[in-house]
Coordinates of C-alpha atoms and ligand atoms in Angstrom, one line a residue:
M1 CA -0.1 -0.1 0.1
N2 CA 3.1 2.2 1.2
I3 CA 4.7 1.5 -2.1
V4 CA 1.8 2.4 -4.1
V5 CA 1.4 5.7 -2.7
D6 CA 4.8 6.6 -2.6
T7 CA 5.0 5.9 -6.3
E8 CA 1.8 8.2 -7.1
V9 CA 3.5 11.0 -4.9
K10 CA 6.8 10.4 -6.6
E11 CA 5.3 11.0 -10.1
K12 CA 3.2 14.0 -9.1
E13 CA 6.5 15.1 -7.9
C14 CA 8.2 14.6 -11.3
K15 CA 5.2 16.0 -13.2
A16 CA 5.4 19.3 -10.8
Q17 CA 9.4 19.2 -11.5
Q18 CA 8.8 18.9 -15.0
L19 CA 6.2 21.4 -15.5
G20 CA 8.6 24.0 -13.4
E21 CA 11.3 23.2 -15.7
D22 CA 8.9 24.0 -18.7
Y23 CA 7.7 27.2 -17.2
Q24 CA 11.2 28.5 -16.4
Q25 CA 12.5 27.4 -20.1
L26 CA 9.3 29.3 -21.4
R27 CA 10.4 32.3 -19.1
D28 CA 14.0 32.2 -20.3
D29 CA 13.1 32.1 -23.8
E30 CA 10.7 34.6 -23.6
K31 CA 13.3 36.8 -22.0
M32 CA 15.8 36.1 -24.7
Y33 CA 13.0 37.0 -27.1
R34 CA 12.5 40.0 -25.7
L35 CA 16.4 41.1 -25.6
L36 CA 16.3 40.7 -29.1
C37 CA 13.4 42.4 -30.0
E38 CA 14.8 45.4 -27.6
T39 CA 18.2 45.3 -29.0
S40 CA 17.2 45.1 -32.8
N41 CA 16.7 48.9 -33.0
S42 CA 13.4 48.1 -34.3
A43 CA 9.7 48.4 -33.5
F44 CA 7.3 45.7 -34.5
I45 CA 3.7 45.1 -35.4
Y46 CA 2.3 41.6 -35.0
Y47 CA -0.9 40.4 -36.3
N48 CA -2.7 37.4 -35.7
Y49 CA -5.6 36.7 -38.3
E50 CA -7.4 34.3 -36.5
E51 CA -7.4 36.1 -33.3
D52 CA -7.7 39.3 -35.0
R53 CA -5.2 40.9 -32.5
V54 CA -2.7 43.5 -33.1
R55 CA 0.3 44.0 -30.7
T56 CA 3.0 46.1 -31.2
L57 CA 6.7 45.4 -29.3
A58 CA 10.1 46.5 -28.9
D59 CA 10.9 50.1 -29.1
W60 CA 7.8 51.4 -30.5
A61 CA 8.1 54.9 -29.0
H62 CA 11.1 55.2 -30.8
F63 CA 9.5 55.6 -34.1
F64 CA 5.8 56.8 -33.3
D65 CA 4.0 58.7 -30.9
F66 CA 0.6 56.9 -31.1
A67 CA -0.6 53.4 -30.4
I68 CA -2.0 51.0 -32.5
S69 CA -4.2 48.1 -31.1
D70 CA -6.3 47.3 -34.1
I71 CA -5.7 46.4 -37.8
K72 CA -8.0 49.1 -38.8
D73 CA -5.7 51.7 -37.3
L74 CA -2.7 50.8 -39.7
P75 CA -3.6 53.6 -42.1
K76 CA -2.4 56.2 -39.1
L77 CA 1.0 55.1 -40.7
Y78 CA 0.3 56.6 -43.9
E79 CA 0.0 60.0 -42.4
C80 CA 3.5 60.0 -40.5
V81 CA 5.8 59.6 -43.3
E82 CA 7.0 62.0 -45.9
E83 CA 4.3 62.5 -48.7
Q84 CA 6.6 60.8 -51.5
Y85 CA 6.4 57.6 -49.2
A86 CA 2.7 57.4 -48.4
I87 CA 1.3 54.9 -51.4
L88 CA 4.7 52.7 -51.2
L89 CA 3.5 52.2 -47.6
R90 CA -0.1 51.4 -48.2
E91 CA 0.8 49.0 -50.7
G92 CA 3.7 47.4 -48.7
L93 CA 1.8 46.9 -45.5
F94 CA -1.0 44.8 -47.2
I95 CA 1.0 42.3 -49.5
E96 CA -1.3 39.6 -48.7
K97 CA -3.5 40.8 -51.0
Q98 CA -0.8 40.0 -53.6
H99 CA -0.3 36.5 -51.9
R100 CA 3.2 37.9 -51.3
E101 CA 5.3 36.8 -48.7
R102 CA 7.9 39.3 -48.0
Q103 CA 8.5 42.8 -48.8
S104 CA 11.0 45.5 -47.6
F105 CA 11.1 49.2 -48.5
E106 CA 12.3 52.3 -47.0
V107 CA 10.5 55.3 -46.0
R108 CA 11.2 58.6 -44.2
L109 CA 9.3 59.9 -41.4
K110 CA 7.8 63.3 -41.1
E111 CA 8.1 64.4 -37.5
N112 CA 11.4 63.0 -36.3
R113 CA 13.2 62.9 -39.9
L114 CA 14.1 58.9 -39.4
Y115 CA 15.0 56.9 -42.2
V116 CA 13.1 53.7 -41.4
E117 CA 13.5 50.2 -43.4
V118 CA 9.9 48.6 -43.4
E119 CA 9.9 44.8 -43.8
V120 CA 6.6 42.9 -43.9
N121 CA 6.6 39.4 -43.6
I122 CA 3.2 37.1 -43.8
V123 CA 3.0 33.4 -43.0
Y124 CA 0.5 31.1 -44.9
D125 CA -1.1 28.1 -43.7
V126 CA -1.1 24.9 -45.7
F127 CA -4.4 26.2 -47.5
G128 CA -2.4 29.6 -48.4
N129 CA -4.6 31.6 -45.9
P130 CA -2.6 34.0 -44.3
T131 CA -2.1 33.5 -40.4
D132 CA 0.2 36.1 -39.1
K133 CA 1.8 39.1 -40.1
I134 CA 5.0 40.6 -38.8
I135 CA 5.8 44.4 -39.6
R136 CA 9.5 45.4 -38.6
F137 CA 10.5 49.1 -38.6
K138 CA 14.0 49.7 -38.5
D139 CA 16.0 52.8 -37.8
V140 CA 18.6 53.2 -40.7
T141 CA 19.1 56.7 -40.5
K142 CA 22.7 56.4 -39.1
L143 CA 23.3 53.7 -42.2
N144 CA 22.1 56.0 -44.7
A145 CA 24.4 59.1 -43.3
Q146 CA 27.2 56.6 -43.7
K147 CA 26.4 55.6 -47.2
D148 CA 26.1 59.6 -48.0
E149 CA 29.3 60.3 -46.5
L150 CA 30.9 57.3 -48.7
A151 CA 29.1 58.7 -52.1
Y152 CA 30.4 61.9 -50.9
M153 CA 34.0 60.7 -50.6
A154 CA 33.3 59.1 -54.5
Y155 CA 32.5 62.6 -56.2
Y156 CA 34.5 65.4 -54.0
D157 CA 38.1 65.9 -52.9
M158 CA 38.0 66.1 -49.2
L159 CA 40.7 68.9 -48.8
T160 CA 38.9 71.3 -51.0
G161 CA 35.2 70.2 -51.5
L162 CA 35.8 70.4 -55.2
Y163 CA 35.1 67.5 -57.3
N164 CA 37.8 64.6 -57.6
R165 CA 39.7 63.8 -60.4
N166 CA 37.7 60.8 -61.3
Y167 CA 34.3 62.6 -61.1
F168 CA 35.6 65.7 -62.9
V169 CA 36.3 63.1 -65.5
R170 CA 33.1 61.9 -65.7
L171 CA 31.4 65.4 -65.7
L172 CA 33.8 66.6 -68.4
G173 CA 32.6 63.4 -70.7
E174 CA 28.8 64.6 -69.9
F175 CA 29.7 68.3 -71.5
L176 CA 31.6 66.5 -74.3
R177 CA 28.2 64.6 -75.2
L178 CA 26.0 67.4 -75.0
A179 CA 28.5 69.8 -76.9
D180 CA 27.9 67.4 -79.8
K181 CA 24.2 67.5 -79.5
E182 CA 24.1 71.0 -79.4
S183 CA 27.1 72.3 -81.4
H184 CA 29.1 74.0 -78.7
K185 CA 32.4 74.1 -77.5
V186 CA 34.0 72.9 -74.0
A187 CA 37.2 74.7 -72.7
V188 CA 39.5 72.7 -70.2
M189 CA 41.8 75.0 -68.1
F190 CA 44.9 73.1 -66.2
V191 CA 45.6 75.5 -63.5
D192 CA 49.0 74.7 -61.7
F193 CA 50.5 76.5 -59.1
D194 CA 54.1 78.2 -59.9
D195 CA 56.9 77.1 -57.4
F196 CA 54.5 75.3 -55.2
R197 CA 57.5 73.1 -54.0
R198 CA 58.9 76.4 -52.2
V199 CA 56.0 76.2 -50.1
N200 CA 56.2 72.4 -49.3
D201 CA 59.6 72.7 -48.7
G202 CA 59.8 75.8 -47.0
M203 CA 57.1 76.0 -44.9
G204 CA 56.0 72.4 -44.7
L205 CA 53.3 70.0 -45.6
I206 CA 50.8 71.2 -43.8
A207 CA 51.1 74.8 -45.5
G208 CA 51.1 73.4 -48.7
D209 CA 47.5 71.7 -47.8
E210 CA 46.1 74.7 -46.4
L211 CA 47.0 77.0 -49.2
V212 CA 45.5 74.1 -51.8
Q213 CA 42.4 74.4 -49.3
L214 CA 42.2 78.2 -49.5
F215 CA 42.6 78.3 -52.9
G216 CA 40.2 75.7 -53.9
Q217 CA 37.6 77.3 -51.8
Y218 CA 38.0 80.2 -53.8
L219 CA 37.5 78.3 -57.1
F220 CA 34.7 76.6 -55.3
D221 CA 32.4 79.8 -55.7
L222 CA 32.9 79.9 -59.3
M223 CA 31.3 76.9 -60.1
S224 CA 27.9 76.8 -62.0
D225 CA 25.8 74.9 -64.1
H226 CA 28.1 75.3 -67.1
V227 CA 31.5 75.1 -65.0
V228 CA 32.9 72.5 -62.9
I229 CA 36.0 72.5 -61.3
S230 CA 37.9 69.9 -59.6
H231 CA 41.0 69.3 -57.3
F232 CA 43.0 67.2 -59.9
S233 CA 46.4 66.4 -57.9
T234 CA 48.6 68.0 -55.4
D235 CA 48.5 71.6 -56.6
I236 CA 46.7 71.3 -59.8
Y237 CA 43.1 72.4 -60.3
C238 CA 41.1 71.6 -63.6
I239 CA 38.3 73.7 -64.6
A240 CA 35.8 72.4 -67.4
I241 CA 33.5 75.1 -69.3
Y242 CA 30.6 74.4 -71.3
D243 CA 29.9 76.6 -74.0
P244 CA 32.5 79.2 -72.8
C245 CA 31.5 82.9 -73.5
G246 CA 30.8 86.1 -71.6
A247 CA 30.8 86.0 -67.9
R248 CA 32.2 82.2 -68.3
S249 CA 34.6 82.7 -70.6
V250 CA 38.0 81.5 -70.3
E251 CA 39.7 85.0 -70.2
T252 CA 37.2 86.0 -67.5
I253 CA 37.8 83.1 -65.4
Y254 CA 41.8 83.7 -65.8
Q255 CA 41.2 87.3 -65.0
V256 CA 39.1 86.7 -61.9
I257 CA 41.7 83.8 -60.5
K258 CA 44.3 86.6 -61.2
E259 CA 42.8 89.1 -59.3
R260 CA 42.6 87.0 -56.5
L261 CA 46.1 85.9 -56.4
K262 CA 47.1 89.4 -56.1
K263 CA 46.4 89.2 -52.6
P264 CA 48.7 86.7 -50.3
F265 CA 46.7 83.6 -49.0
K266 CA 46.8 84.0 -45.0
L267 CA 47.5 80.6 -43.5
M268 CA 46.5 79.5 -40.0
D269 CA 49.8 80.3 -38.3
G270 CA 49.8 84.0 -39.5
Q271 CA 52.2 83.6 -42.4
E272 CA 51.5 85.0 -45.5
V273 CA 52.0 83.6 -49.1
T274 CA 51.5 85.1 -52.6
M275 CA 51.5 82.7 -55.5
T276 CA 51.0 82.6 -59.1
V277 CA 49.5 79.8 -61.6
T278 CA 50.2 78.9 -64.7
V279 CA 47.2 77.7 -66.9
G280 CA 47.1 75.4 -69.9
V281 CA 44.0 75.7 -72.1
A282 CA 42.7 73.1 -74.6
E283 CA 39.0 73.5 -76.2
Y284 CA 36.9 70.4 -77.2
P285 CA 36.3 69.7 -80.2
E286 CA 39.4 71.7 -81.6
A287 CA 42.2 70.2 -79.5
A288 CA 41.1 66.6 -78.9
A289 CA 38.4 64.3 -79.6
G290 CA 37.9 62.7 -75.9
T291 CA 37.8 63.7 -72.2
L292 CA 41.5 62.2 -71.4
E293 CA 43.1 63.5 -74.6
L294 CA 41.5 66.7 -73.6
I295 CA 43.1 67.2 -70.4
N296 CA 46.0 66.0 -71.4
C297 CA 46.5 68.5 -74.3
A298 CA 45.9 71.3 -71.7
E299 CA 48.4 69.8 -69.5
I300 CA 50.7 69.6 -72.1
V301 CA 50.3 73.2 -73.1
M302 CA 50.5 74.3 -69.4
F303 CA 54.1 72.7 -69.4
K304 CA 55.0 74.4 -72.5
A305 CA 53.9 77.9 -70.6
K306 CA 56.1 76.8 -67.8
S307 CA 59.5 76.4 -70.0
R308 CA 58.6 79.7 -71.1
G309 CA 58.4 81.6 -68.1
K310 CA 55.6 81.4 -65.3
D311 CA 52.5 83.1 -64.2
M312 CA 50.8 83.0 -67.5
I313 CA 48.0 81.4 -69.5
Q314 CA 48.6 79.6 -72.9
Y315 CA 46.0 78.6 -75.3
F316 CA 46.3 75.1 -77.4
D317 CA 48.4 75.5 -80.2
G318 CA 48.6 72.7 -82.9
A319 CA 52.0 73.2 -83.2
I320 CA 52.7 72.2 -79.6
L321 CA 51.6 68.9 -80.2
E322 CA 53.0 68.8 -84.0
E323 CA 56.8 69.3 -82.4
F324 CA 56.3 66.3 -80.0
L325 CA 54.6 64.2 -83.0
Q326 CA 57.1 64.8 -85.5
T327 CA 60.1 63.9 -83.1
V328 CA 59.0 60.7 -83.0
T329 CA 57.5 59.8 -86.3
I330 CA 61.1 60.8 -88.0
Q331 CA 62.7 58.4 -85.8
T332 CA 61.0 55.5 -87.7
K333 CA 63.2 56.9 -90.5
L334 CA 66.3 57.5 -88.5
K335 CA 66.1 55.3 -85.7
E336 CA 68.6 55.5 -83.0
V337 CA 70.0 59.0 -83.6
V338 CA 66.9 60.7 -82.9
F339 CA 66.0 58.9 -79.9
E340 CA 69.4 59.6 -78.5
Q341 CA 68.6 63.5 -79.3
N342 CA 65.3 63.4 -77.7
F343 CA 64.9 60.8 -75.3
T344 CA 67.1 60.0 -72.1
M345 CA 66.8 57.7 -69.2
H346 CA 67.0 58.7 -65.7
F347 CA 66.9 55.7 -62.8
Q348 CA 65.5 56.2 -59.6
P349 CA 67.0 54.0 -56.6
Q350 CA 64.8 51.6 -54.5
Y351 CA 66.1 50.2 -50.8
Y352 CA 65.0 47.6 -48.6
T353 CA 63.6 48.6 -45.0
K354 CA 65.2 45.9 -43.5
D355 CA 69.0 46.3 -43.8
G356 CA 69.1 49.8 -46.1
K357 CA 70.5 48.0 -48.9
M358 CA 70.0 49.2 -52.2
R359 CA 67.7 46.6 -54.3
G360 CA 67.5 48.0 -57.6
V361 CA 66.7 51.1 -60.0
E362 CA 63.6 52.2 -61.7
A363 CA 63.7 53.1 -65.3
L364 CA 62.1 56.5 -66.2
I365 CA 62.2 57.9 -69.4
R366 CA 62.7 61.6 -70.1
W367 CA 61.8 63.6 -73.2
K368 CA 64.2 66.8 -73.6
D369 CA 62.2 69.4 -75.9
S370 CA 64.1 71.5 -78.2
K371 CA 65.4 73.9 -75.6
G372 CA 66.7 71.0 -73.6
D373 CA 63.8 71.3 -70.8
M374 CA 62.6 68.1 -69.7
I375 CA 59.1 66.7 -70.2
S376 CA 57.2 64.8 -68.0
P377 CA 56.6 61.2 -69.1
A378 CA 53.2 61.7 -67.5
V379 CA 52.8 64.0 -70.2
F380 CA 53.8 62.3 -73.5
I381 CA 53.2 58.8 -73.0
P382 CA 49.6 58.6 -73.1
I383 CA 49.5 60.5 -76.3
A384 CA 52.7 58.0 -77.5
E385 CA 50.2 55.3 -76.8
K386 CA 47.3 56.7 -78.4
N387 CA 49.5 57.1 -81.9
G388 CA 51.2 53.8 -81.2
T389 CA 54.7 55.5 -81.3
I390 CA 54.8 54.0 -77.7
V391 CA 56.0 50.6 -79.0
P392 CA 59.6 52.0 -80.7
I393 CA 60.0 54.3 -77.6
G394 CA 59.2 51.4 -75.4
N395 CA 61.5 48.9 -77.1
W396 CA 64.5 51.9 -76.8
V397 CA 63.7 52.1 -73.5
I398 CA 64.3 48.5 -73.0
E399 CA 67.4 48.4 -74.9
K400 CA 68.9 51.5 -73.6
S401 CA 68.5 50.6 -69.9
V402 CA 69.4 47.2 -70.1
Q403 CA 72.7 48.2 -71.9
T404 CA 73.2 50.8 -69.1
Y405 CA 72.5 48.2 -66.6
V406 CA 74.9 45.7 -67.9
E407 CA 77.5 48.6 -67.9
W408 CA 76.9 48.7 -64.0
R409 CA 76.8 45.2 -63.7
S410 CA 80.2 44.5 -65.4
K411 CA 81.8 47.3 -63.5
Y412 CA 80.7 46.9 -59.9
H413 CA 79.3 43.4 -59.6
Y414 CA 76.3 45.0 -57.3
P415 CA 73.4 42.6 -57.6
L416 CA 70.5 45.3 -58.7
V417 CA 67.0 44.4 -60.0
L418 CA 66.4 46.6 -63.0
S419 CA 62.7 47.9 -63.1
L420 CA 61.1 48.8 -66.3
N421 CA 57.7 50.3 -67.0
V422 CA 55.9 48.6 -70.0
S423 CA 52.9 50.3 -71.5
A424 CA 49.6 48.1 -71.8
V425 CA 49.9 48.9 -75.8
Q426 CA 53.6 47.5 -76.0
C427 CA 52.5 44.7 -73.5
K428 CA 50.1 43.6 -76.1
Q429 CA 52.2 43.7 -79.3
K430 CA 52.3 39.8 -80.5
D431 CA 56.4 39.9 -80.5
F432 CA 56.6 41.5 -77.4
I433 CA 58.1 38.7 -75.6
D434 CA 60.7 37.8 -78.4
I435 CA 61.6 41.6 -78.8
F436 CA 62.3 41.2 -74.9
L437 CA 64.1 38.4 -75.0
Q438 CA 66.1 39.2 -78.3
I439 CA 67.5 42.5 -76.5
L440 CA 68.2 40.4 -73.1
K441 CA 70.3 37.6 -75.0
K442 CA 72.1 40.6 -76.9
Y443 CA 73.5 41.9 -73.5
D444 CA 73.5 38.6 -71.9
V445 CA 71.2 39.5 -69.2
S446 CA 69.0 36.8 -67.3
P447 CA 65.4 37.7 -67.4
A448 CA 65.7 37.0 -63.5
E449 CA 67.5 40.4 -63.6
I450 CA 64.5 42.3 -64.6
E451 CA 61.4 43.4 -63.2
I452 CA 58.3 44.5 -65.5
E453 CA 56.1 47.3 -64.1
I454 CA 52.6 47.3 -65.4
T455 CA 49.8 49.6 -64.1
E456 CA 46.7 48.1 -62.4
T457 CA 44.3 49.9 -65.1
I458 CA 46.2 48.0 -67.7
L459 CA 44.6 44.7 -66.1
I460 CA 41.2 46.0 -65.9
E461 CA 41.2 46.9 -69.6
D462 CA 42.1 43.4 -70.6
F463 CA 42.3 41.1 -67.8
E464 CA 42.7 37.6 -69.5
H465 CA 44.7 38.4 -72.4
I466 CA 47.4 40.6 -69.9
S467 CA 47.5 37.9 -67.2
R468 CA 48.4 35.5 -69.6
R469 CA 50.9 37.3 -71.2
L470 CA 52.4 38.3 -67.5
G471 CA 52.3 34.5 -66.5
K472 CA 54.5 33.7 -69.6
L473 CA 57.1 36.4 -69.0
R474 CA 57.1 35.2 -65.2
K475 CA 57.7 31.2 -66.5
I476 CA 60.7 32.5 -68.5
G477 CA 62.1 34.0 -64.8
A478 CA 61.4 38.1 -65.3
R479 CA 59.6 39.5 -62.2
I480 CA 56.1 41.3 -62.6
S481 CA 55.2 44.2 -60.5
L482 CA 51.8 45.8 -60.1
D483 CA 52.1 49.4 -60.3
D484 CA 50.3 52.4 -59.1
F485 CA 48.3 50.1 -56.8
G486 CA 45.3 52.0 -55.3
T487 CA 44.6 54.3 -58.2
G488 CA 42.6 52.2 -60.3
F489 CA 39.7 49.9 -59.2
S490 CA 42.1 48.3 -56.7
S491 CA 40.7 45.4 -55.4
L492 CA 42.5 42.9 -53.4
S493 CA 40.6 40.1 -54.6
Y494 CA 41.8 39.6 -57.8
L495 CA 45.0 40.0 -57.0
K496 CA 45.1 36.3 -55.6
G497 CA 44.8 34.9 -59.1
L498 CA 47.3 37.6 -60.6
P499 CA 51.3 36.3 -61.7
I500 CA 52.8 39.1 -60.0
D501 CA 55.8 39.0 -57.3
T502 CA 55.6 42.6 -56.2
L503 CA 53.1 45.5 -55.6
K504 CA 53.6 49.2 -55.7
I505 CA 51.9 51.0 -53.4
D506 CA 51.1 54.4 -55.0
K507 CA 52.3 57.6 -54.0
T508 CA 48.8 59.2 -53.1
F509 CA 48.7 56.5 -50.2
V510 CA 52.1 57.6 -49.2
D511 CA 50.9 61.4 -49.4
T512 CA 48.3 61.0 -46.8
L513 CA 49.5 58.3 -44.8
L514 CA 50.1 60.2 -41.6
T515 CA 47.6 62.4 -41.8
D516 CA 44.5 60.5 -42.7
E517 CA 43.3 57.8 -40.7
N518 CA 41.4 55.7 -43.3
T519 CA 44.8 55.6 -45.6
K520 CA 46.2 54.5 -42.6
I521 CA 44.2 51.6 -42.2
I522 CA 44.0 50.6 -46.1
T523 CA 47.7 50.9 -46.3
E524 CA 48.2 48.6 -43.3
S525 CA 45.8 46.2 -44.8
I526 CA 47.3 46.1 -48.1
I527 CA 50.7 45.4 -46.9
Y528 CA 49.4 42.6 -44.3
M529 CA 47.4 41.2 -47.2
V530 CA 50.1 41.2 -49.8
K531 CA 52.6 39.6 -47.3
R532 CA 50.3 36.9 -47.0
L533 CA 49.9 36.3 -50.6
G534 CA 53.3 36.3 -50.8
Y535 CA 54.4 39.1 -52.3
E536 CA 57.0 41.9 -51.5
T537 CA 55.5 45.7 -51.2
I538 CA 57.1 48.8 -52.5
A539 CA 56.2 52.4 -51.4
E540 CA 56.9 55.0 -54.1
G541 CA 56.9 58.7 -53.7
V542 CA 58.3 58.3 -50.1
E543 CA 59.3 61.9 -49.5
T544 CA 60.0 62.1 -45.7
E545 CA 61.5 60.3 -42.9
E546 CA 58.3 60.1 -41.2
Q547 CA 57.0 58.2 -44.2
F548 CA 59.5 56.1 -44.4
R549 CA 59.6 55.0 -40.7
Y550 CA 56.1 54.3 -41.0
L551 CA 56.2 52.3 -43.6
R552 CA 58.8 50.4 -42.3
E553 CA 57.0 50.1 -39.3
L554 CA 54.1 48.5 -41.2
G555 CA 56.5 46.1 -42.6
C556 CA 56.6 47.5 -46.3
D557 CA 59.8 45.8 -48.0
I558 CA 61.0 48.1 -50.2
I559 CA 61.1 52.0 -50.5
Q560 CA 61.6 54.4 -53.6
G561 CA 61.1 58.0 -53.3
Y562 CA 62.9 61.4 -53.4
Y563 CA 63.6 61.0 -49.8
L564 CA 65.8 58.2 -50.6
G565 CA 66.9 59.5 -53.8
R566 CA 65.3 61.2 -57.0
P567 CA 65.2 59.9 -60.3
M568 CA 68.9 60.8 -61.8
P569 CA 71.4 60.3 -64.8
A570 CA 73.0 56.8 -65.3
E571 CA 76.1 58.3 -64.4
E572 CA 74.6 59.5 -60.6
I573 CA 73.6 56.0 -60.1
S574 CA 77.3 54.6 -61.0
S575 CA 78.8 57.1 -58.5
L576 CA 76.0 55.6 -56.0
L577 CA 77.5 52.3 -56.8
A578 CA 81.0 53.1 -56.7
D579 CA 80.4 54.4 -53.0
L580 CA 78.5 51.3 -52.3
T581 CA 81.0 49.0 -53.5
A582 CA 83.9 50.8 -51.9
K583 CA 82.7 50.1 -48.6
V584 CA 82.2 46.6 -48.8
Ligands
LIG601 P1 55.4 55.7 -62.3 O1 56.0 54.5 -62.7 O2 54.4 55.8 -61.2 O3 56.6 56.4 -61.6 C1 57.2 57.1 -60.6 C2 56.8 58.5 -60.9 O4 56.9 59.3 -59.5 C3 57.8 58.9 -61.6 O5 57.3 60.2 -62.5 C4 58.7 59.8 -60.5 O6 59.8 60.7 -61.0 C5 58.0 60.1 -59.9 N1 58.3 60.2 -58.2 C6 59.3 59.3 -57.9 N2 59.5 59.5 -56.4 C7 58.7 60.5 -56.1 C8 58.5 61.6 -54.8 O7 59.3 61.1 -53.8 N3 57.6 62.5 -54.9 C9 57.3 62.8 -56.1 N4 56.4 63.9 -56.3 N5 57.4 62.0 -57.2 C10 57.8 61.0 -57.3 P2 57.9 60.4 -63.8 O8 59.3 59.9 -64.1 O9 57.2 61.7 -64.4 O10 57.2 59.2 -64.8 C11 55.6 59.3 -64.8 C12 55.3 58.1 -65.3 O11 55.2 58.0 -66.7 C13 55.6 56.8 -64.8 O12 54.8 56.6 -63.4 C14 55.1 55.6 -65.8 O13 53.9 55.1 -65.7 C15 55.3 56.7 -66.9 N6 56.6 56.2 -67.7 C16 57.8 56.7 -66.8 N7 58.9 56.2 -68.0 C17 58.5 55.3 -68.7 C18 58.6 54.3 -69.6 O14 60.3 54.2 -70.1 N8 57.8 53.6 -70.4 C19 56.5 53.6 -70.3 N9 55.7 52.7 -70.5 N10 55.9 54.7 -69.1 C20 56.9 55.4 -68.3
LIG602 CA1 56.3 52.5 -62.5
LIG603 CA1 53.7 54.2 -59.9

């Protein structure tokens, strides 16, 4: 008897305990769901069709100052969104009418100006009848602000508030298209400070930045529907004028700029600087047929003006371009004589960060114009690429550089890597590899002594073709270096499949490395990633000791830049090597 009673009691106790545990479980679950709801930055409406009951959950008061207790109250919501969202909301809240399960969209509230993502979910039973409806309101105001900031960075230059280079090129493209339709002209003014180095070197980089900013802000006010202005690079601004005439003629804008430059710029530390600018002007369609060529022409003209004296404006003149083109077209007839007369090679040293040893040199071409002035390859290479003369020029660069390299090698026996810039146009030539190998053979140089630099943009144009070709070059032992990394559509993800050995971090990163937190983070992660992929990193355009130290700290392998050595004639590299080998 006792035994029976005992088991009954035990069973009851067991059940009670089980119920207690279930209850506890339920309470824990409820607590967890409540927490999830409350921390989700959202508010919810829950509607059960069978019970016809509406509940609001989580942070309702963050969004709305009224309650909803009946499904008929839902239209109250239309009132509180900005007008243009009302229809969207009305259709979105009742998607069961279209038998849809889920929809999300964004609205903006009138009162508190919040951006709200609305997500509507309907649960159906097996017969296709709706059973539950959950509407979630999520505050995405902050997220939108971040997106806006990113968009801002994509279009504008942070220092001056003017357009950035990429966006300027796009806007100029739109001007050209419109000009075709409306038979108008478009002028580009390439505006460059004279002797900017004097400020940067003499007063410091911050003073330089301040000056760029002050002048940029002044230019900002000249913008209109017809005039767009960009901060193009360090001390260069580009102005595009649609249908230049009257108050927006090139001459008027130039006078307005000159007027401003009569007065000094007041810097924050009280110093005053007076500056002048040299301006190159090229007009569409007279000077060039496309955006980049037009900017290039304006730049060439500006350079020309600089070599004639500064503080002036120079209009495009076919003769300036002719002078260049003639120089190179004649070369096909006269061959090397003309090359030697018009071009020369400079070499810039590169150093390892770990032991300070010289690693190699980058060969950089220079064009001597008729007066003996040096013209930057950044100006004439793009034109030579357009008209095909880059091929003979490029072959000459390889031959001349390899020949010089062999002279150093036999004299100093110092192991150097010779870096050669190869243009996309040249690299794509069918016989490029054959010609390259022929030259090496002639001077008894192994491909392993050479590094070929190609720019990131090349790859984007024709990824498959070029990367196969680079793979071949690498197979025969040459090193491949990806130049100007970070200026194109730099995506670390495509690096993985690329046949490269070295990655060159562009000067634009180095420039702002110490002043801009974002650049710091990006550079740090580039170096880290690149190391993991097994490539070497070279930072170029290193101008100061601080930049050098910081890059070394980040683990960058090789440094190139004015701080350690400018591009110099072959003889100066010879003396460097003589010093180095004398020490050993
Ligand atoms: P790049 O290949 O990016 O070459 C580096 C450029 O940065 C060179 O300009 C060099 O003089 C400059 N540089 C180096 N260190 C510093 C520094 O610390 N501060 C500053 N402000 N600049 C520095 P460069 O010689 O005017 O060449 C411009 C571009 O022209 C080169 O850019 C390259 O893309 C192209 N280029 C030069 N030589 C050749 C060539 O032989 N063949 C081809 N295809 N392209 C060439
Ligand atoms: Ca290069
Ligand atoms: Ca570069």
